[in-house]
Amino acid sequence: MEKRSGFNSKLLPYLFLAPQLLISGIFFFWPALLAVWQSFLKEDAFGLKTEFVWFENYKEIFHDSNYLNSIFITLIFSISVTLICLISALILAGLVNKIKAGKYIYQTLIICPYAVAPAIAGVLWYFLFSPSIGYIANILNILGFNWDPSLNGNHALILIILSASWKQISYNFLFYLASLQSIPKSLLEAASIDGATPIRRFIDIIIPLISPTTFFLFIMNLIYTFFDTFGIIFTTTQGGPGYSTTNLVYKVYVDGIVNLNLGGSAAQSVILMIFVSLITILHFRFVEKKVHY
Amino acid sequence: MNENLKTSNIIPHIILIIGVIVVAFPIYFGFIASTQNIESILHGKSGIIPGSDFVNNYLEILSPDKKILPGISIWRLLLNSLIVTLLITFGKTAISIISAYAIVYFKFPFQKFAFAVIFLTLMLPIEVRIVPTFQMASNLNLLDSFQGLSVPLIASATATFLFRQFFMSIPNELCEAARIDGAGPIRFFWDTVLPLSKTIIAALFVILFIYGWNQYLWPLLITTKQSMNTIIIALTQMISHDGTTPWHLVMGVAIIAMIPPICVVILMQKWFVKGLIDSEK
């Protein structure tokens, strides 16, 4: 990177950077700073007076049982979706990589959900699982299972986990497929000659070789479940019943936009920003190590 | 090679077919529902093959003087989505390619600082700073405008990183040769860097098209007028929780709203895959 030849110009680089820096300044950094500032303020119920209250909002958040609950929900949600997606995508990718006929058709069909908006995924699954009209809900009913995500919190959680996983499998599938295709055939053949069964080969050779991809996908899935699933939750359960499917981002929305508790919502934003920063740094540490310039 | 040829060929296909059915099922069932009349859906009798109201339902949705929400036809919604998506796609590509070019091909004071600033935006997804960003857009009078719907989503740094990564893989000799030929930075960008970036731009187009088309939280906040809604927002507004949802039409609109991004992915699959794998960096 250091030795690259380039151009000398006083003005041009700034001109080229200006649009990006300008938009980032207006729509990223200023709002982020504003969030930090607002997180120290408290407004009275009529929005007439604001007071600087230091860490009061933060203290309140951690005494709010709904907030603590939404941390718990976010964890269950993220970990379930990540596990479901990693495992099923790996199985599908492994099989597609193995077969000869019909590869392209399977691949095309499996990646379709990637193109579907989270909000549409939510609408589709809400409909499928909607009591008395939904296809799957009716099957569950026939089996004697009293399914109702609008009353039962666990059912609602299962519904958003399934919808979110469905949308993310395609993404994981593509990365696993690319990663599996890059494993040298000779390595597997050598193991096979040494008498390793397909399962042994999978555990001893394939799993270690795809572990960087697994780590990358793990991070991406966490980010996805944290931030990109708003549309799914909004269209299926709206965070309910009660707070049973309100994750951290949904709570920022509910407190800030619906309940107009700006200080509390801003404090939650700041906590989330710290969390994303940690994840991003972790991710880039890892990528810088893996990629050699 | 010593495994039984027949079983090892059939079993993967069986599992894959089951997998594909599970993956395609929600979309397929949505389509089935869009070909039924509302009564059979409400009585849970939609079955697994298309019904007889396919033409009726889609004509009703697509007719320009039929309003799927008060005062607005599906064509206006699709147009809104298309405009916003293209603004995001082209805007993001344009500002990212030039800023990455500045970072890689120039030496200037504050270079490290500029890079760090762009890097920082990676850590601030719009979802976490939603309230202040909304206040900002509202102060700038951007509510209910195409700029308001697109510009705040344009700046994120992922595309800049992708271009930076790619530019660093372009051999130094190309730039040196251009300089010996007397080409300046703009000429080199236009004649060499831009043509070389064609495939990466194509890949980004697919990723950003899907990103823009599928946005939900931001358009939900920034639009107050029905006529500025995107198709995705309108779709979710058709659902009412008092049991009067016209499910046959909702599913038809859902299918129509999925078609553009799915077409983009299928038609440009090669670049899309390349772009996703590259953007890992």
CSV table of N, CA and C in Angstrom, one decimal, chain B residues 93-193:
chain,number,residue,atom,x,y,z
B,93,THR,N,-22.9,4.6,-5.7
B,93,THR,CA,-21.8,4.2,-6.6
B,93,THR,C,-20.9,5.4,-6.9
B,94,ALA,N,-21.5,6.5,-7.3
B,94,ALA,CA,-20.8,7.7,-7.8
B,94,ALA,C,-19.9,8.2,-6.6
B,95,ILE,N,-20.5,8.5,-5.5
B,95,ILE,CA,-19.7,9.1,-4.4
B,95,ILE,C,-18.6,8.2,-3.9
B,96,SER,N,-18.9,6.9,-3.9
B,96,SER,CA,-18.0,5.9,-3.3
B,96,SER,C,-16.8,5.7,-4.2
B,97,ILE,N,-17.0,5.7,-5.6
B,97,ILE,CA,-15.9,5.4,-6.5
B,97,ILE,C,-14.9,6.6,-6.4
B,98,ILE,N,-15.5,7.9,-6.4
B,98,ILE,CA,-14.5,9.0,-6.4
B,98,ILE,C,-13.8,9.1,-5.0
B,99,SER,N,-14.5,8.8,-3.9
B,99,SER,CA,-13.8,9.0,-2.7
B,99,SER,C,-12.7,7.9,-2.5
B,100,ALA,N,-13.0,6.7,-3.0
B,100,ALA,CA,-12.0,5.6,-2.9
B,100,ALA,C,-10.8,6.0,-3.8
B,101,TYR,N,-11.1,6.6,-5.0
B,101,TYR,CA,-10.0,7.0,-5.9
B,101,TYR,C,-9.1,8.0,-5.2
B,102,ALA,N,-9.7,9.0,-4.5
B,102,ALA,CA,-9.0,10.0,-3.8
B,102,ALA,C,-8.1,9.3,-2.7
B,103,ILE,N,-8.6,8.4,-2.0
B,103,ILE,CA,-7.8,7.8,-0.9
B,103,ILE,C,-6.7,6.9,-1.5
B,104,VAL,N,-6.9,6.2,-2.6
B,104,VAL,CA,-5.9,5.3,-3.0
B,104,VAL,C,-4.9,6.0,-3.9
B,105,TYR,N,-5.3,6.9,-4.7
B,105,TYR,CA,-4.4,7.5,-5.8
B,105,TYR,C,-3.8,8.9,-5.5
B,106,PHE,N,-4.1,9.4,-4.3
B,106,PHE,CA,-3.5,10.7,-4.0
B,106,PHE,C,-2.8,10.7,-2.7
B,107,LYS,N,-1.7,11.5,-2.6
B,107,LYS,CA,-1.1,11.7,-1.3
B,107,LYS,C,-1.5,13.1,-0.8
B,108,PHE,N,-2.1,13.2,0.3
B,108,PHE,CA,-2.5,14.6,0.8
B,108,PHE,C,-2.6,14.6,2.3
B,109,PRO,N,-2.4,15.8,2.9
B,109,PRO,CA,-2.6,15.8,4.3
B,109,PRO,C,-4.0,15.4,4.7
B,110,PHE,N,-4.2,14.8,5.8
B,110,PHE,CA,-5.5,14.4,6.3
B,110,PHE,C,-6.0,13.1,5.6
B,111,GLN,N,-5.1,12.5,4.8
B,111,GLN,CA,-5.5,11.3,4.1
B,111,GLN,C,-6.0,10.2,5.1
B,112,LYS,N,-5.2,10.0,6.1
B,112,LYS,CA,-5.5,9.0,7.1
B,112,LYS,C,-6.8,9.3,7.9
B,113,PHE,N,-6.9,10.6,8.1
B,113,PHE,CA,-8.1,11.1,8.8
B,113,PHE,C,-9.3,10.9,8.0
B,114,ALA,N,-9.3,11.2,6.7
B,114,ALA,CA,-10.4,11.0,5.8
B,114,ALA,C,-10.8,9.6,5.8
B,115,PHE,N,-9.8,8.7,5.7
B,115,PHE,CA,-10.1,7.3,5.7
B,115,PHE,C,-10.8,6.8,7.0
B,116,ALA,N,-10.3,7.3,8.1
B,116,ALA,CA,-10.8,7.0,9.4
B,116,ALA,C,-12.3,7.4,9.5
B,117,VAL,N,-12.5,8.6,9.0
B,117,VAL,CA,-13.9,9.2,9.1
B,117,VAL,C,-14.9,8.3,8.3
B,118,ILE,N,-14.4,7.8,7.1
B,118,ILE,CA,-15.3,7.0,6.3
B,118,ILE,C,-15.5,5.6,7.0
B,119,PHE,N,-14.4,5.1,7.6
B,119,PHE,CA,-14.4,3.9,8.3
B,119,PHE,C,-15.5,3.9,9.4
B,120,LEU,N,-15.5,5.1,10.1
B,120,LEU,CA,-16.4,5.2,11.3
B,120,LEU,C,-17.9,5.1,10.9
B,121,THR,N,-18.2,5.5,9.6
B,121,THR,CA,-19.6,5.4,9.2
B,121,THR,C,-20.1,4.0,9.2
B,122,LEU,N,-19.1,3.0,9.0
B,122,LEU,CA,-19.5,1.6,9.0
B,122,LEU,C,-20.1,1.2,10.4
B,123,MET,N,-19.8,2.0,11.4
B,123,MET,CA,-20.2,1.6,12.8
B,123,MET,C,-21.5,2.2,13.1
B,124,LEU,N,-22.1,3.0,12.3
B,124,LEU,CA,-23.3,3.7,12.6
B,124,LEU,C,-24.5,3.4,11.7
B,125,PRO,N,-25.0,2.2,11.7
B,125,PRO,CA,-26.1,1.9,10.9
B,125,PRO,C,-27.3,2.8,11.2
B,126,ILE,N,-28.1,3.1,10.2
B,126,ILE,CA,-29.2,4.1,10.3
B,126,ILE,C,-30.1,3.7,11.4
B,127,GLU,N,-30.3,2.4,11.7
B,127,GLU,CA,-31.3,2.0,12.7
B,127,GLU,C,-30.9,2.5,14.1
B,128,VAL,N,-29.6,2.7,14.4
B,128,VAL,CA,-29.3,3.1,15.7
B,128,VAL,C,-29.4,4.6,15.9
B,129,ARG,N,-29.3,5.4,14.9
B,129,ARG,CA,-29.4,6.8,15.1
B,129,ARG,C,-30.7,7.4,14.4
B,130,ILE,N,-31.7,6.6,14.5
B,130,ILE,CA,-32.9,6.9,13.7
B,130,ILE,C,-33.6,8.2,14.1
B,131,VAL,N,-33.7,8.4,15.4
B,131,VAL,CA,-34.4,9.6,15.8
B,131,VAL,C,-33.7,10.9,15.4
B,132,PRO,N,-32.4,11.1,15.8
B,132,PRO,CA,-31.7,12.3,15.4
B,132,PRO,C,-31.6,12.5,13.8
B,133,THR,N,-31.5,11.4,13.1
B,133,THR,CA,-31.4,11.5,11.6
B,133,THR,C,-32.7,12.0,11.1
B,134,PHE,N,-33.8,11.5,11.7
B,134,PHE,CA,-35.1,12.0,11.3
B,134,PHE,C,-35.3,13.4,11.6
B,135,GLN,N,-34.8,13.9,12.8
B,135,GLN,CA,-34.9,15.3,13.1
B,135,GLN,C,-34.1,16.1,12.1
B,136,MET,N,-32.9,15.6,11.8
B,136,MET,CA,-32.1,16.3,10.8
B,136,MET,C,-32.8,16.5,9.5
B,137,ALA,N,-33.3,15.4,9.0
B,137,ALA,CA,-34.0,15.4,7.7
B,137,ALA,C,-35.2,16.4,7.7
B,138,SER,N,-35.9,16.4,8.9
B,138,SER,CA,-37.1,17.2,9.0
B,138,SER,C,-36.7,18.7,9.1
B,139,ASN,N,-35.6,19.0,9.7
B,139,ASN,CA,-35.1,20.4,9.8
B,139,ASN,C,-34.7,20.9,8.4
B,140,LEU,N,-34.2,19.9,7.6
B,140,LEU,CA,-33.8,20.3,6.2
B,140,LEU,C,-34.9,20.3,5.2
B,141,ASN,N,-36.1,20.1,5.7
B,141,ASN,CA,-37.3,20.1,4.9
B,141,ASN,C,-37.3,18.9,3.9
B,142,LEU,N,-36.8,17.8,4.3
B,142,LEU,CA,-36.7,16.7,3.4
B,142,LEU,C,-37.8,15.7,3.5
B,143,LEU,N,-38.7,15.9,4.4
B,143,LEU,CA,-39.9,15.0,4.5
B,143,LEU,C,-40.6,14.9,3.2
B,144,ASP,N,-41.1,13.7,2.9
B,144,ASP,CA,-41.9,13.5,1.7
B,144,ASP,C,-41.2,14.0,0.4
B,145,SER,N,-39.9,13.8,0.3
B,145,SER,CA,-39.2,14.1,-0.9
B,145,SER,C,-38.3,13.0,-1.3
B,146,PHE,N,-38.0,12.9,-2.6
B,146,PHE,CA,-37.1,11.8,-3.1
B,146,PHE,C,-35.7,12.0,-2.5
B,147,GLN,N,-35.3,13.2,-2.3
B,147,GLN,CA,-34.0,13.4,-1.7
B,147,GLN,C,-34.0,12.9,-0.3
B,148,GLY,N,-35.0,13.2,0.5
B,148,GLY,CA,-35.1,12.7,1.8
B,148,GLY,C,-35.1,11.2,1.9
B,149,LEU,N,-35.8,10.6,0.9
B,149,LEU,CA,-35.9,9.1,0.9
B,149,LEU,C,-34.6,8.5,0.6
B,150,SER,N,-33.7,9.2,-0.2
B,150,SER,CA,-32.5,8.5,-0.7
B,150,SER,C,-31.2,9.0,-0.1
B,151,VAL,N,-31.0,10.3,0.0
B,151,VAL,CA,-29.7,10.8,0.4
B,151,VAL,C,-29.2,10.3,1.7
B,152,PRO,N,-30.0,10.2,2.8
B,152,PRO,CA,-29.4,9.7,4.1
B,152,PRO,C,-29.0,8.3,4.0
B,153,LEU,N,-29.4,7.5,3.0
B,153,LEU,CA,-29.0,6.1,2.8
B,153,LEU,C,-27.8,6.0,1.9
B,154,ILE,N,-27.4,7.1,1.3
B,154,ILE,CA,-26.3,7.0,0.3
B,154,ILE,C,-24.9,6.9,0.9
B,155,ALA,N,-24.7,7.5,2.0
B,155,ALA,CA,-23.3,7.7,2.4
B,155,ALA,C,-22.6,6.5,3.0
B,156,SER,N,-23.2,5.4,3.3
B,156,SER,CA,-22.5,4.4,4.1
B,156,SER,C,-21.3,3.9,3.3
B,157,ALA,N,-20.3,3.4,4.1
B,157,ALA,CA,-19.0,3.2,3.5
B,157,ALA,C,-18.7,1.9,2.8
B,158,THR,N,-19.6,1.0,2.9
B,158,THR,CA,-19.3,-0.4,2.4
B,158,THR,C,-18.8,-0.3,0.9
B,159,ALA,N,-19.5,0.5,0.1
B,159,ALA,CA,-19.1,0.6,-1.3
B,159,ALA,C,-17.7,1.2,-1.5
B,160,THR,N,-17.4,2.2,-0.6
B,160,THR,CA,-16.1,2.8,-0.7
B,160,THR,C,-15.0,1.8,-0.4
B,161,PHE,N,-15.3,0.9,0.6
B,161,PHE,CA,-14.3,-0.1,0.9
B,161,PHE,C,-14.1,-1.1,-0.2
B,162,LEU,N,-15.2,-1.4,-0.8
B,162,LEU,CA,-15.1,-2.4,-1.9
B,162,LEU,C,-14.2,-1.8,-3.1
B,163,PHE,N,-14.5,-0.5,-3.4
B,163,PHE,CA,-13.7,0.1,-4.5
B,163,PHE,C,-12.2,0.3,-4.0
B,164,ARG,N,-12.0,0.7,-2.8
B,164,ARG,CA,-10.6,0.8,-2.3
B,164,ARG,C,-9.9,-0.5,-2.5
B,165,GLN,N,-10.5,-1.5,-2.0
B,165,GLN,CA,-9.9,-2.9,-2.1
B,165,GLN,C,-9.5,-3.2,-3.5
B,166,PHE,N,-10.5,-2.9,-4.4
B,166,PHE,CA,-10.3,-3.2,-5.8
B,166,PHE,C,-9.1,-2.4,-6.4
B,167,PHE,N,-9.2,-1.1,-6.1
B,167,PHE,CA,-8.1,-0.2,-6.7
B,167,PHE,C,-6.7,-0.6,-6.2
B,168,MET,N,-6.6,-1.1,-5.0
B,168,MET,CA,-5.3,-1.5,-4.5
B,168,MET,C,-4.8,-2.7,-5.3
B,169,SER,N,-5.7,-3.5,-5.9
B,169,SER,CA,-5.3,-4.6,-6.6
B,169,SER,C,-4.9,-4.3,-8.1
B,170,ILE,N,-5.2,-3.0,-8.5
B,170,ILE,CA,-4.8,-2.6,-9.9
B,170,ILE,C,-3.2,-2.4,-9.9
B,171,PRO,N,-2.5,-3.0,-10.8
B,171,PRO,CA,-1.1,-2.9,-10.8
B,171,PRO,C,-0.6,-1.4,-10.8
B,172,ASN,N,0.4,-1.1,-10.1
B,172,ASN,CA,1.0,0.3,-10.0
B,172,ASN,C,1.5,0.7,-11.4
B,173,GLU,N,1.9,-0.3,-12.2
B,173,GLU,CA,2.5,0.1,-13.5
B,173,GLU,C,1.6,0.8,-14.4
B,174,LEU,N,0.3,0.5,-14.3
B,174,LEU,CA,-0.7,1.2,-15.1
B,174,LEU,C,-0.7,2.7,-14.9
B,175,CYS,N,-0.7,3.0,-13.6
B,175,CYS,CA,-0.7,4.4,-13.2
B,175,CYS,C,0.6,5.1,-13.7
B,176,GLU,N,1.8,4.4,-13.5
B,176,GLU,CA,3.0,4.9,-13.9
B,176,GLU,C,3.0,5.2,-15.4
B,177,ALA,N,2.6,4.2,-16.2
B,177,ALA,CA,2.6,4.3,-17.6
B,177,ALA,C,1.7,5.5,-18.0
B,178,ALA,N,0.6,5.6,-17.4
B,178,ALA,CA,-0.3,6.8,-17.7
B,178,ALA,C,0.4,8.1,-17.4
B,179,ARG,N,1.1,8.1,-16.3
B,179,ARG,CA,1.8,9.4,-16.0
B,179,ARG,C,2.9,9.7,-17.0
B,180,ILE,N,3.6,8.7,-17.4
B,180,ILE,CA,4.6,8.9,-18.5
B,180,ILE,C,4.0,9.4,-19.7
B,181,ASP,N,2.8,8.9,-20.1
B,181,ASP,CA,2.1,9.3,-21.3
B,181,ASP,C,1.5,10.7,-21.1
B,182,GLY,N,1.7,11.3,-19.9
B,182,GLY,CA,1.2,12.6,-19.6
B,182,GLY,C,-0.2,12.7,-19.2
B,183,ALA,N,-0.8,11.6,-18.8
B,183,ALA,CA,-2.2,11.6,-18.4
B,183,ALA,C,-2.3,12.2,-17.0
B,184,GLY,N,-3.3,13.0,-16.8
B,184,GLY,CA,-3.5,13.6,-15.5
B,184,GLY,C,-4.5,12.6,-14.7
B,185,PRO,N,-4.8,12.9,-13.4
B,185,PRO,CA,-5.6,12.1,-12.6
B,185,PRO,C,-7.0,11.8,-13.2
B,186,ILE,N,-7.6,12.9,-13.8
B,186,ILE,CA,-9.0,12.7,-14.3
B,186,ILE,C,-9.0,11.8,-15.5
B,187,ARG,N,-8.0,12.0,-16.4
B,187,ARG,CA,-7.9,11.2,-17.6
B,187,ARG,C,-7.7,9.8,-17.2
B,188,PHE,N,-6.8,9.5,-16.3
B,188,PHE,CA,-6.4,8.1,-15.8
B,188,PHE,C,-7.7,7.5,-15.2
B,189,PHE,N,-8.4,8.3,-14.4
B,189,PHE,CA,-9.7,7.7,-13.8
B,189,PHE,C,-10.7,7.3,-14.9
B,190,TRP,N,-10.8,8.2,-15.9
B,190,TRP,CA,-11.8,8.0,-16.9
B,190,TRP,C,-11.5,6.9,-17.9
B,191,ASP,N,-10.2,6.9,-18.3
B,191,ASP,CA,-9.7,6.0,-19.4
B,191,ASP,C,-9.3,4.6,-18.9
B,192,THR,N,-8.8,4.5,-17.6
B,192,THR,CA,-8.3,3.3,-17.1
B,192,THR,C,-9.1,2.7,-16.0
B,193,VAL,N,-9.2,3.5,-14.9
B,193,VAL,CA,-9.8,3.0,-13.7
B,193,VAL,C,-11.3,2.6,-13.9
